[in-house]
C-alpha positions in Angstrom: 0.0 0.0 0.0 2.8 2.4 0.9 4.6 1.6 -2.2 1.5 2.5 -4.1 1.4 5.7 -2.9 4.6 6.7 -3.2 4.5 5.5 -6.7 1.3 7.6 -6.7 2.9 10.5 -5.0 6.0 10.6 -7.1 3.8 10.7 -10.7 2.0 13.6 -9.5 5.0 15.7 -8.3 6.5 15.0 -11.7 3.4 16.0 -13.3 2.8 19.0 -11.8 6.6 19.9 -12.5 5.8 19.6 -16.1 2.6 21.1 -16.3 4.3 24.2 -14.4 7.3 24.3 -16.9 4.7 24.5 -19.8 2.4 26.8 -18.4 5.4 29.0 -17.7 6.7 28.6 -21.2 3.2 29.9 -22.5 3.3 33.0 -20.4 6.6 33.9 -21.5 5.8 33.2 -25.4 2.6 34.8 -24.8 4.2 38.0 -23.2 6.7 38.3 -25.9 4.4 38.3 -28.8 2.4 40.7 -26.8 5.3 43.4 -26.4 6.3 42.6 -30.3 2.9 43.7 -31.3 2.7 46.5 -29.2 0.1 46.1 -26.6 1.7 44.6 -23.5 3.3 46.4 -20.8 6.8 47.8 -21.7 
């Protein structure tokens, strides 16, 4: 059962590290291609 979990635990961690990486990716592509057209801040 403990094994489980931490088999459980560690997918999620990882998953969550991912999903954080490409959400952060987005924001900075999106940021960039807003000050390149002119209408974000800067």
């Amino acid at each position: 059962m403990r094994a489980g979990w931490r088999a459980v635990t560690e997918f999620v961690v990882l998953f969550a590290g991912l999903l954080a990486y490409i959400v952060v990716g987005l924001v900075r592509e999106a940021i960039g291609w807003l000050r390149r057209t002119g209408r974000g801040p800067g």
